[in-house]
Amino acid sequence: MSKIHIKLLSENALAHMKKNIDVITKKIQENEDNKWIYSEFPEKMFIEKKYEIDDFKIIDNPESKDKEIDLTNSITIFNSLKVLPRYVLTDERFWLWLHLEKFYNEVKSMMTVKGTSTVLDHWMHKQGTRRGLMFGVLSRCYYRVAFTVDESLTNKYELTKWVIENPERFRNLTWRSFSSEEHLVRGIIKGEKKAIDENPSLEKNDIYPEIAKYVSIIGSVRLLDVISEEDIAEMICSKTKELLA
């Protein structure tokens, strides 16, 4: 497989995009391909970096409706990008290169651009680093796998598949400060899944915000980062069963 250098959107281009967001949004809505970006944005638009990755493709998935394709794309994105340092993976300019140049058509298809809020929230991470990454069209695909892949399982993507089937199982956790601890997020999801698997007919989405609040309460009296994955899984399994009842 061929190697490619990653790119970042330049600071000048990012500033232009923010200043002209209404125009940019209209261009995205009206153009089926991305040829317009090379005349709309100031040069140099993309800055090539030293890091190399295996070139890769993703499958078109209109409105991300096909969960199996969503899973496949998420795994592909994660495995292709996991070699990159965290500072790149949290930089909106990196994801904007993927959105605007490498996967423009796929990103447009995955989420219809209804207005400027779609571009700001899901292309540009307006919500800030933590929430923005979990809102991003492609970045959320990466982080759903990063937080759920489990080498100890026969199918290491078992938890990934579970959260993609119902995003509420994962979404509320990612907005909390403890979401930077991958073992905690993975343990929480394991606990949720165990309880739900035992009582599938009782699942309701309103339990998931309560679980996130419960973890925050635990964090007010204990250091979350020293709680093991197994211990938090047990605690969350018990709490989930309580909420289901």
PDB file of C-alpha atoms in Angstrom:
ATOM      1  CA  MET A   1       0.000   0.000   0.000  1.00  0.00           C
ATOM      2  CA  SER A   2       1.314   3.451  -0.913  1.00  0.00           C
ATOM      3  CA  LYS A   3       2.292   5.992   1.707  1.00  0.00           C
ATOM      4  CA  ILE A   4       1.082   9.593   1.832  1.00  0.00           C
ATOM      5  CA  HIS A   5       2.102  12.602   3.881  1.00  0.00           C
ATOM      6  CA  ILE A   6      -0.638  14.060   6.035  1.00  0.00           C
ATOM      7  CA  LYS A   7      -1.609  17.714   5.613  1.00  0.00           C
ATOM      8  CA  LEU A   8      -3.060  20.476   7.742  1.00  0.00           C
ATOM      9  CA  LEU A   9      -5.238  23.332   6.567  1.00  0.00           C
ATOM     10  CA  SER A  10      -3.082  26.466   6.756  1.00  0.00           C
ATOM     11  CA  GLU A  11      -3.733  29.102   9.400  1.00  0.00           C
ATOM     12  CA  ASN A  12      -4.595  31.645   6.693  1.00  0.00           C
ATOM     13  CA  ALA A  13      -7.083  29.262   5.111  1.00  0.00           C
ATOM     14  CA  LEU A  14      -8.637  28.485   8.499  1.00  0.00           C
ATOM     15  CA  ALA A  15      -9.018  32.202   9.249  1.00  0.00           C
ATOM     16  CA  HIS A  16     -10.581  32.720   5.800  1.00  0.00           C
ATOM     17  CA  MET A  17     -13.031  29.884   6.416  1.00  0.00           C
ATOM     18  CA  LYS A  18     -14.114  31.290   9.768  1.00  0.00           C
ATOM     19  CA  LYS A  19     -14.481  34.803   8.374  1.00  0.00           C
ATOM     20  CA  ASN A  20     -16.464  33.660   5.327  1.00  0.00           C
ATOM     21  CA  ILE A  21     -18.427  30.758   6.811  1.00  0.00           C
ATOM     22  CA  ASP A  22     -21.685  31.692   5.045  1.00  0.00           C
ATOM     23  CA  VAL A  23     -19.983  31.709   1.644  1.00  0.00           C
ATOM     24  CA  ILE A  24     -18.099  28.476   2.376  1.00  0.00           C
ATOM     25  CA  THR A  25     -21.304  26.749   3.498  1.00  0.00           C
ATOM     26  CA  LYS A  26     -23.099  27.771   0.311  1.00  0.00           C
ATOM     27  CA  LYS A  27     -20.191  26.525  -1.807  1.00  0.00           C
ATOM     28  CA  ILE A  28     -20.282  23.137  -0.067  1.00  0.00           C
ATOM     29  CA  GLN A  29     -24.031  22.893  -0.593  1.00  0.00           C
ATOM     30  CA  GLU A  30     -23.886  23.852  -4.260  1.00  0.00           C
ATOM     31  CA  ASN A  31     -20.814  21.939  -5.484  1.00  0.00           C
ATOM     32  CA  GLU A  32     -20.686  18.197  -6.003  1.00  0.00           C
ATOM     33  CA  ASP A  33     -16.879  18.169  -6.071  1.00  0.00           C
ATOM     34  CA  ASN A  34     -14.279  20.231  -4.246  1.00  0.00           C
ATOM     35  CA  LYS A  35     -12.619  22.002  -7.188  1.00  0.00           C
ATOM     36  CA  TRP A  36     -13.987  25.296  -5.883  1.00  0.00           C
ATOM     37  CA  ILE A  37     -11.782  25.231  -2.780  1.00  0.00           C
ATOM     38  CA  TYR A  38      -8.627  25.908  -4.798  1.00  0.00           C
ATOM     39  CA  SER A  39      -9.931  29.243  -6.051  1.00  0.00           C
ATOM     40  CA  GLU A  40     -11.870  30.224  -2.921  1.00  0.00           C
ATOM     41  CA  PHE A  41      -9.126  29.790  -0.319  1.00  0.00           C
ATOM     42  CA  PRO A  42      -5.851  31.682  -0.069  1.00  0.00           C
ATOM     43  CA  GLU A  43      -2.663  29.896  -1.027  1.00  0.00           C
ATOM     44  CA  LYS A  44      -0.956  27.962   0.408  1.00  0.00           C
ATOM     45  CA  MET A  45      -4.112  26.141   1.405  1.00  0.00           C
ATOM     46  CA  PHE A  46      -2.701  22.879   2.799  1.00  0.00           C
ATOM     47  CA  ILE A  47       0.591  22.395   4.602  1.00  0.00           C
ATOM     48  CA  GLU A  48       2.230  19.011   4.107  1.00  0.00           C
ATOM     49  CA  LYS A  49       3.717  17.539   7.301  1.00  0.00           C
ATOM     50  CA  LYS A  50       6.484  15.015   7.889  1.00  0.00           C
ATOM     51  CA  TYR A  51       4.188  12.247   9.127  1.00  0.00           C
ATOM     52  CA  GLU A  52       3.349   9.466   6.706  1.00  0.00           C
ATOM     53  CA  ILE A  53       0.379   7.104   6.780  1.00  0.00           C
ATOM     54  CA  ASP A  54      -0.826   4.301   4.540  1.00  0.00           C
ATOM     55  CA  ASP A  55      -3.192   5.747   1.972  1.00  0.00           C
ATOM     56  CA  PHE A  56      -6.772   4.629   2.558  1.00  0.00           C
ATOM     57  CA  LYS A  57     -10.337   4.961   1.351  1.00  0.00           C
ATOM     58  CA  ILE A  58     -13.720   4.988   3.064  1.00  0.00           C
ATOM     59  CA  ILE A  59     -17.071   3.732   1.800  1.00  0.00           C
ATOM     60  CA  ASP A  60     -19.841   6.154   0.851  1.00  0.00           C
ATOM     61  CA  ASN A  61     -22.571   5.986   3.511  1.00  0.00           C
ATOM     62  CA  PRO A  62     -25.369   8.530   2.944  1.00  0.00           C
ATOM     63  CA  GLU A  63     -26.440  10.094   6.259  1.00  0.00           C
ATOM     64  CA  SER A  64     -24.401   7.347   8.000  1.00  0.00           C
ATOM     65  CA  LYS A  65     -27.528   5.204   7.962  1.00  0.00           C
ATOM     66  CA  ASP A  66     -25.839   1.857   7.340  1.00  0.00           C
ATOM     67  CA  LYS A  67     -24.381   0.844  10.706  1.00  0.00           C
ATOM     68  CA  GLU A  68     -22.207  -1.900   9.212  1.00  0.00           C
ATOM     69  CA  ILE A  69     -20.585   0.562   6.810  1.00  0.00           C
ATOM     70  CA  ASP A  70     -20.260   3.029   9.682  1.00  0.00           C
ATOM     71  CA  LEU A  71     -18.406   0.377  11.672  1.00  0.00           C
ATOM     72  CA  THR A  72     -16.164  -0.531   8.751  1.00  0.00           C
ATOM     73  CA  ASN A  73     -15.317   3.117   8.059  1.00  0.00           C
ATOM     74  CA  SER A  74     -14.620   3.828  11.718  1.00  0.00           C
ATOM     75  CA  ILE A  75     -12.225   0.886  11.992  1.00  0.00           C
ATOM     76  CA  THR A  76     -10.486   1.888   8.754  1.00  0.00           C
ATOM     77  CA  ILE A  77     -10.068   5.493   9.918  1.00  0.00           C
ATOM     78  CA  PHE A  78      -8.738   4.403  13.313  1.00  0.00           C
ATOM     79  CA  ASN A  79      -6.232   1.887  11.972  1.00  0.00           C
ATOM     80  CA  SER A  80      -5.019   4.327   9.320  1.00  0.00           C
ATOM     81  CA  LEU A  81      -4.519   7.249  11.699  1.00  0.00           C
ATOM     82  CA  LYS A  82      -3.546   5.665  15.032  1.00  0.00           C
ATOM     83  CA  VAL A  83       0.163   6.057  14.232  1.00  0.00           C
ATOM     84  CA  LEU A  84      -0.187   9.851  14.424  1.00  0.00           C
ATOM     85  CA  PRO A  85       0.632  11.817  17.587  1.00  0.00           C
ATOM     86  CA  ARG A  86      -2.201  13.097  19.751  1.00  0.00           C
ATOM     87  CA  TYR A  87      -1.512  16.743  18.949  1.00  0.00           C
ATOM     88  CA  VAL A  88      -2.253  16.047  15.273  1.00  0.00           C
ATOM     89  CA  LEU A  89      -5.369  14.000  16.042  1.00  0.00           C
ATOM     90  CA  THR A  90      -6.793  16.848  18.131  1.00  0.00           C
ATOM     91  CA  ASP A  91      -6.052  19.586  15.580  1.00  0.00           C
ATOM     92  CA  GLU A  92      -9.100  20.736  13.618  1.00  0.00           C
ATOM     93  CA  ARG A  93      -6.820  21.713  10.718  1.00  0.00           C
ATOM     94  CA  PHE A  94      -5.907  18.052  10.218  1.00  0.00           C
ATOM     95  CA  TRP A  95      -9.551  16.974  10.093  1.00  0.00           C
ATOM     96  CA  LEU A  96     -10.369  19.896   7.762  1.00  0.00           C
ATOM     97  CA  TRP A  97      -7.794  18.564   5.304  1.00  0.00           C
ATOM     98  CA  LEU A  98      -9.647  15.248   5.335  1.00  0.00           C
ATOM     99  CA  HIS A  99     -13.041  16.980   5.091  1.00  0.00           C
ATOM    100  CA  LEU A 100     -12.194  19.490   2.389  1.00  0.00           C
ATOM    101  CA  GLU A 101      -9.723  17.604   0.238  1.00  0.00           C
ATOM    102  CA  LYS A 102      -9.251  13.876   0.777  1.00  0.00           C
ATOM    103  CA  PHE A 103     -12.823  12.808   1.609  1.00  0.00           C
ATOM    104  CA  TYR A 104     -14.921  15.793   0.532  1.00  0.00           C
ATOM    105  CA  ASN A 105     -17.650  13.810  -1.260  1.00  0.00           C
ATOM    106  CA  GLU A 106     -17.873  11.125   1.413  1.00  0.00           C
ATOM    107  CA  VAL A 107     -18.114  13.667   4.246  1.00  0.00           C
ATOM    108  CA  LYS A 108     -20.852  15.597   2.430  1.00  0.00           C
ATOM    109  CA  SER A 109     -22.752  12.353   1.956  1.00  0.00           C
ATOM    110  CA  MET A 110     -22.299  11.181   5.546  1.00  0.00           C
ATOM    111  CA  MET A 111     -23.941  14.339   6.896  1.00  0.00           C
ATOM    112  CA  THR A 112     -26.035  16.719   4.795  1.00  0.00           C
ATOM    113  CA  VAL A 113     -24.898  20.334   5.174  1.00  0.00           C
ATOM    114  CA  LYS A 114     -28.161  22.027   6.093  1.00  0.00           C
ATOM    115  CA  GLY A 115     -26.604  25.333   7.122  1.00  0.00           C
ATOM    116  CA  THR A 116     -23.608  27.038   8.680  1.00  0.00           C
ATOM    117  CA  SER A 117     -24.148  25.222  11.988  1.00  0.00           C
ATOM    118  CA  THR A 118     -23.415  21.891  10.279  1.00  0.00           C
ATOM    119  CA  VAL A 119     -20.070  23.166   8.995  1.00  0.00           C
ATOM    120  CA  LEU A 120     -19.149  24.890  12.261  1.00  0.00           C
ATOM    121  CA  ASP A 121     -20.092  21.997  14.534  1.00  0.00           C
ATOM    122  CA  HIS A 122     -19.265  18.967  12.425  1.00  0.00           C
ATOM    123  CA  TRP A 123     -16.485  20.122  10.085  1.00  0.00           C
ATOM    124  CA  MET A 124     -14.743  22.776  12.214  1.00  0.00           C
ATOM    125  CA  HIS A 125     -15.133  21.629  15.841  1.00  0.00           C
ATOM    126  CA  LYS A 126     -16.750  24.854  17.042  1.00  0.00           C
ATOM    127  CA  GLN A 127     -17.777  23.084  20.265  1.00  0.00           C
ATOM    128  CA  GLY A 128     -14.157  23.039  21.447  1.00  0.00           C
ATOM    129  CA  THR A 129     -11.533  20.324  21.397  1.00  0.00           C
ATOM    130  CA  ARG A 130     -13.293  17.650  23.449  1.00  0.00           C
ATOM    131  CA  ARG A 131     -16.870  18.084  22.236  1.00  0.00           C
ATOM    132  CA  GLY A 132     -15.757  19.158  18.783  1.00  0.00           C
ATOM    133  CA  LEU A 133     -13.832  15.954  18.188  1.00  0.00           C
ATOM    134  CA  MET A 134     -16.881  13.916  19.159  1.00  0.00           C
ATOM    135  CA  PHE A 135     -19.092  16.017  16.836  1.00  0.00           C
ATOM    136  CA  GLY A 136     -16.714  15.872  13.855  1.00  0.00           C
ATOM    137  CA  VAL A 137     -17.898  13.825  10.885  1.00  0.00           C
ATOM    138  CA  LEU A 138     -14.666  11.808  10.689  1.00  0.00           C
ATOM    139  CA  SER A 139     -13.033  12.509  14.043  1.00  0.00           C
ATOM    140  CA  ARG A 140     -15.900  10.918  15.939  1.00  0.00           C
ATOM    141  CA  CYS A 141     -15.430   7.780  13.826  1.00  0.00           C
ATOM    142  CA  TYR A 142     -11.803   7.647  14.955  1.00  0.00           C
ATOM    143  CA  TYR A 143     -12.478   8.247  18.644  1.00  0.00           C
ATOM    144  CA  ARG A 144     -15.375   5.801  18.866  1.00  0.00           C
ATOM    145  CA  VAL A 145     -12.852   3.087  18.048  1.00  0.00           C
ATOM    146  CA  ALA A 146      -9.980   4.567  20.069  1.00  0.00           C
ATOM    147  CA  PHE A 147     -12.099   4.466  23.243  1.00  0.00           C
ATOM    148  CA  THR A 148     -13.684   1.059  22.672  1.00  0.00           C
ATOM    149  CA  VAL A 149     -11.175  -1.223  20.953  1.00  0.00           C
ATOM    150  CA  ASP A 150     -10.340  -4.036  23.370  1.00  0.00           C
ATOM    151  CA  GLU A 151      -7.512  -6.441  22.594  1.00  0.00           C
ATOM    152  CA  SER A 152      -8.665  -8.767  25.396  1.00  0.00           C
ATOM    153  CA  LEU A 153     -11.859  -9.715  23.541  1.00  0.00           C
ATOM    154  CA  THR A 154     -12.145 -12.355  20.828  1.00  0.00           C
ATOM    155  CA  ASN A 155     -13.604  -9.635  18.623  1.00  0.00           C
ATOM    156  CA  LYS A 156     -11.659  -6.563  19.690  1.00  0.00           C
ATOM    157  CA  TYR A 157     -14.271  -4.322  18.029  1.00  0.00           C
ATOM    158  CA  GLU A 158     -17.216  -5.810  19.937  1.00  0.00           C
ATOM    159  CA  LEU A 159     -17.691  -2.674  22.063  1.00  0.00           C
ATOM    160  CA  THR A 160     -17.201  -0.451  19.017  1.00  0.00           C
ATOM    161  CA  LYS A 161     -20.022  -2.215  17.205  1.00  0.00           C
ATOM    162  CA  TRP A 162     -22.223  -1.881  20.283  1.00  0.00           C
ATOM    163  CA  VAL A 163     -21.814   1.900  20.592  1.00  0.00           C
ATOM    164  CA  ILE A 164     -22.234   2.477  16.852  1.00  0.00           C
ATOM    165  CA  GLU A 165     -25.551   0.613  16.950  1.00  0.00           C
ATOM    166  CA  ASN A 166     -26.798   3.240  19.424  1.00  0.00           C
ATOM    167  CA  PRO A 167     -24.666   6.408  19.732  1.00  0.00           C
ATOM    168  CA  GLU A 168     -26.343   7.351  23.046  1.00  0.00           C
ATOM    169  CA  ARG A 169     -24.392   4.526  24.686  1.00  0.00           C
ATOM    170  CA  PHE A 170     -21.201   6.512  24.062  1.00  0.00           C
ATOM    171  CA  ARG A 171     -22.060  10.153  23.376  1.00  0.00           C
ATOM    172  CA  ASN A 172     -22.786  11.308  26.924  1.00  0.00           C
ATOM    173  CA  LEU A 173     -19.473   9.984  28.211  1.00  0.00           C
ATOM    174  CA  THR A 174     -17.332  11.833  25.706  1.00  0.00           C
ATOM    175  CA  TRP A 175     -18.379  15.295  26.837  1.00  0.00           C
ATOM    176  CA  ARG A 176     -17.130  14.752  30.397  1.00  0.00           C
ATOM    177  CA  SER A 177     -13.650  15.541  31.679  1.00  0.00           C
ATOM    178  CA  PHE A 178     -13.019  11.884  32.514  1.00  0.00           C
ATOM    179  CA  SER A 179     -13.293  10.962  28.818  1.00  0.00           C
ATOM    180  CA  SER A 180      -9.533  11.512  28.447  1.00  0.00           C
ATOM    181  CA  GLU A 181      -9.054   8.268  30.403  1.00  0.00           C
ATOM    182  CA  GLU A 182      -9.583   5.580  27.787  1.00  0.00           C
ATOM    183  CA  HIS A 183      -9.639   2.708  30.286  1.00  0.00           C
ATOM    184  CA  LEU A 184     -12.472   4.409  32.181  1.00  0.00           C
ATOM    185  CA  VAL A 185     -14.607   4.942  29.103  1.00  0.00           C
ATOM    186  CA  ARG A 186     -14.015   1.372  27.985  1.00  0.00           C
ATOM    187  CA  GLY A 187     -14.871   0.042  31.464  1.00  0.00           C
ATOM    188  CA  ILE A 188     -18.054   2.119  31.637  1.00  0.00           C
ATOM    189  CA  ILE A 189     -19.201   0.803  28.278  1.00  0.00           C
ATOM    190  CA  LYS A 190     -18.397  -2.763  29.328  1.00  0.00           C
ATOM    191  CA  GLY A 191     -20.551  -2.308  32.425  1.00  0.00           C
ATOM    192  CA  GLU A 192     -23.418  -0.814  30.439  1.00  0.00           C
ATOM    193  CA  LYS A 193     -23.251  -3.568  27.841  1.00  0.00           C
ATOM    194  CA  LYS A 194     -23.225  -6.376  30.405  1.00  0.00           C
ATOM    195  CA  ALA A 195     -26.330  -5.007  32.124  1.00  0.00           C
ATOM    196  CA  ILE A 196     -28.132  -4.323  28.836  1.00  0.00           C
ATOM    197  CA  ASP A 197     -27.255  -7.751  27.426  1.00  0.00           C
ATOM    198  CA  GLU A 198     -28.941  -9.312  30.470  1.00  0.00           C
ATOM    199  CA  ASN A 199     -32.018  -7.083  30.100  1.00  0.00           C
ATOM    200  CA  PRO A 200     -32.193  -6.008  26.415  1.00  0.00           C
ATOM    201  CA  SER A 201     -35.904  -5.203  26.441  1.00  0.00           C
ATOM    202  CA  LEU A 202     -35.459  -2.688  29.268  1.00  0.00           C
ATOM    203  CA  GLU A 203     -32.938  -0.440  27.512  1.00  0.00           C
ATOM    204  CA  LYS A 204     -33.932   3.218  27.271  1.00  0.00           C
ATOM    205  CA  ASN A 205     -31.747   6.095  26.182  1.00  0.00           C
ATOM    206  CA  ASP A 206     -32.493   8.288  29.177  1.00  0.00           C
ATOM    207  CA  ILE A 207     -30.317   6.062  31.392  1.00  0.00           C
ATOM    208  CA  TYR A 208     -27.112   7.089  29.633  1.00  0.00           C
ATOM    209  CA  PRO A 209     -26.985  10.727  30.816  1.00  0.00           C
ATOM    210  CA  GLU A 210     -27.632   9.399  34.332  1.00  0.00           C
ATOM    211  CA  ILE A 211     -24.700   7.007  34.062  1.00  0.00           C
ATOM    212  CA  ALA A 212     -22.417   9.878  32.977  1.00  0.00           C
ATOM    213  CA  LYS A 213     -23.595  11.920  35.973  1.00  0.00           C
ATOM    214  CA  TYR A 214     -23.005   8.933  38.260  1.00  0.00           C
ATOM    215  CA  VAL A 215     -19.387   8.648  37.103  1.00  0.00           C
ATOM    216  CA  SER A 216     -18.893  12.356  37.799  1.00  0.00           C
ATOM    217  CA  ILE A 217     -20.264  11.816  41.315  1.00  0.00           C
ATOM    218  CA  ILE A 218     -17.789   8.969  41.835  1.00  0.00           C
ATOM    219  CA  GLY A 219     -15.073  11.350  40.682  1.00  0.00           C
ATOM    220  CA  SER A 220     -16.038  13.871  43.341  1.00  0.00           C
ATOM    221  CA  VAL A 221     -15.046  11.435  46.117  1.00  0.00           C
ATOM    222  CA  ARG A 222     -12.447   9.219  44.398  1.00  0.00           C
ATOM    223  CA  LEU A 223      -9.633   9.665  41.905  1.00  0.00           C
ATOM    224  CA  LEU A 224     -11.129   8.273  38.717  1.00  0.00           C
ATOM    225  CA  ASP A 225      -7.814   7.703  36.999  1.00  0.00           C
ATOM    226  CA  VAL A 226      -6.742   5.147  39.623  1.00  0.00           C
ATOM    227  CA  ILE A 227      -9.953   3.101  39.365  1.00  0.00           C
ATOM    228  CA  SER A 228      -9.292   0.011  37.267  1.00  0.00           C
ATOM    229  CA  GLU A 229     -11.241  -0.814  34.140  1.00  0.00           C
ATOM    230  CA  GLU A 230     -12.648  -3.921  35.840  1.00  0.00           C
ATOM    231  CA  ASP A 231     -13.790  -2.031  38.955  1.00  0.00           C
ATOM    232  CA  ILE A 232     -15.539   0.747  37.034  1.00  0.00           C
ATOM    233  CA  ALA A 233     -17.212  -1.887  34.834  1.00  0.00           C
ATOM    234  CA  GLU A 234     -18.647  -3.602  37.914  1.00  0.00           C
ATOM    235  CA  MET A 235     -19.846  -0.315  39.407  1.00  0.00           C
ATOM    236  CA  ILE A 236     -21.492   0.774  36.158  1.00  0.00           C
ATOM    237  CA  CYS A 237     -23.094  -2.616  35.591  1.00  0.00           C
ATOM    238  CA  SER A 238     -24.764  -2.378  39.029  1.00  0.00           C
ATOM    239  CA  LYS A 239     -25.844   1.216  38.433  1.00  0.00           C
ATOM    240  CA  THR A 240     -27.230   0.387  34.980  1.00  0.00           C
ATOM    241  CA  LYS A 241     -29.264  -2.487  36.390  1.00  0.00           C
ATOM    242  CA  GLU A 242     -30.596  -0.144  39.060  1.00  0.00           C
ATOM    243  CA  LEU A 243     -31.628   2.392  36.431  1.00  0.00           C
ATOM    244  CA  LEU A 244     -33.229  -0.268  34.276  1.00  0.00           C
ATOM    245  CA  ALA A 245     -35.281  -1.455  37.240  1.00  0.00           C
TER     246      ALA A 245
END
